[in-house]
Short mmCIF file of C-alpha atoms and ligand atoms in Angstrom, two decimals:
data_model
loop_
_atom_site.label_atom_id
_atom_site.label_comp_id
_atom_site.label_asym_id
_atom_site.label_seq_id
_atom_site.Cartn_x
_atom_site.Cartn_y
_atom_site.Cartn_z
CA UNK A 248 49.43 94.33 38.40
CA UNK A 249 51.32 95.45 41.45
CA UNK A 250 53.62 98.40 41.03
CA UNK A 251 56.25 98.98 43.66
CA UNK A 252 56.73 102.64 44.46
CA UNK A 253 59.99 104.07 43.22
CA UNK A 254 62.30 106.07 45.43
CA UNK A 255 61.10 109.67 45.05
CA UNK A 256 64.71 110.87 45.13
CA UNK A 257 65.42 108.61 42.19
CA UNK A 258 62.38 109.72 40.24
CA UNK A 259 63.36 113.34 40.89
CA UNK A 260 66.58 112.98 38.90
CA UNK A 261 64.83 111.49 35.90
CA UNK A 262 63.63 113.61 33.02
CA UNK A 263 61.50 113.04 29.98
CA UNK A 264 63.65 112.13 26.99
CA UNK A 265 61.34 113.96 24.66
CA UNK A 266 60.98 117.35 26.32
CA UNK A 267 63.23 117.25 29.40
CA UNK A 268 60.43 117.90 31.87
CA UNK A 269 60.30 116.10 35.18
CA UNK A 270 58.41 112.85 35.47
CA UNK A 271 56.23 111.41 38.20
CA UNK A 272 55.19 107.85 38.95
CA UNK A 273 51.70 106.90 37.92
CA UNK A 274 51.12 103.28 38.92
CA UNK A 275 53.39 101.24 36.68
CA UNK A 276 54.33 104.20 34.53
CA UNK A 277 56.43 107.31 34.79
CA UNK A 278 54.42 110.15 33.35
CA UNK A 279 55.95 113.29 31.87
CA UNK A 280 54.66 116.31 33.76
CA UNK A 281 54.57 118.49 30.67
CA UNK A 282 50.91 118.48 29.61
CA UNK A 283 51.93 119.24 26.03
CA UNK A 284 54.09 116.13 25.96
CA UNK A 285 52.44 113.61 28.26
CA UNK A 286 54.64 110.69 27.36
CA UNK A 287 54.63 107.77 29.72
CA UNK A 288 57.51 105.43 30.33
CA UNK A 289 56.97 101.88 31.55
CA UNK A 290 58.44 100.68 34.84
CA UNK A 291 59.56 97.09 34.65
CA UNK A 292 60.59 95.27 37.83
CA UNK A 293 61.05 98.60 39.57
CA UNK A 294 63.31 99.96 36.85
CA UNK A 295 62.05 102.82 34.70
CA UNK A 296 62.53 102.15 31.01
CA UNK A 297 63.58 105.58 29.85
CA UNK A 298 63.77 104.80 26.16
CA UNK A 299 62.17 106.83 23.41
CA UNK A 300 61.11 103.59 21.78
CA UNK A 301 59.35 102.48 24.97
CA UNK A 302 57.60 105.77 25.62
CA UNK A 303 53.87 105.93 25.10
CA UNK A 304 52.59 109.05 23.50
CA UNK A 305 49.01 109.67 24.64
CA UNK A 306 48.12 111.03 21.22
CA UNK A 307 48.53 107.52 19.79
CA UNK A 308 46.06 105.98 22.22
CA UNK A 309 42.81 107.93 22.07
CA UNK A 310 40.36 107.02 24.78
CA UNK A 311 43.01 105.59 27.05
CA UNK A 312 44.46 102.28 26.08
CA UNK A 313 44.93 99.75 28.84
CA UNK A 314 46.82 96.52 28.44
CA UNK A 315 45.94 93.51 30.56
ZN1 ZN B 411 57.90 115.00 28.02
#
């Protein structure tokens, strides 16, 4: 999957819905920078999906779950 880089200035204004920490792009995800939160938000067609229902909590995917 090809992930287009987001505008860093755009990413900088985004914040994690769960804890309010800043996020950073990680391939096709935006990852919360709070290590105690660690939620990841999908980026679809270059648009971050900042929804609590779309967020992936790493605790729920032990071992690192990757979708094809
Ligand atoms: Zn967070």
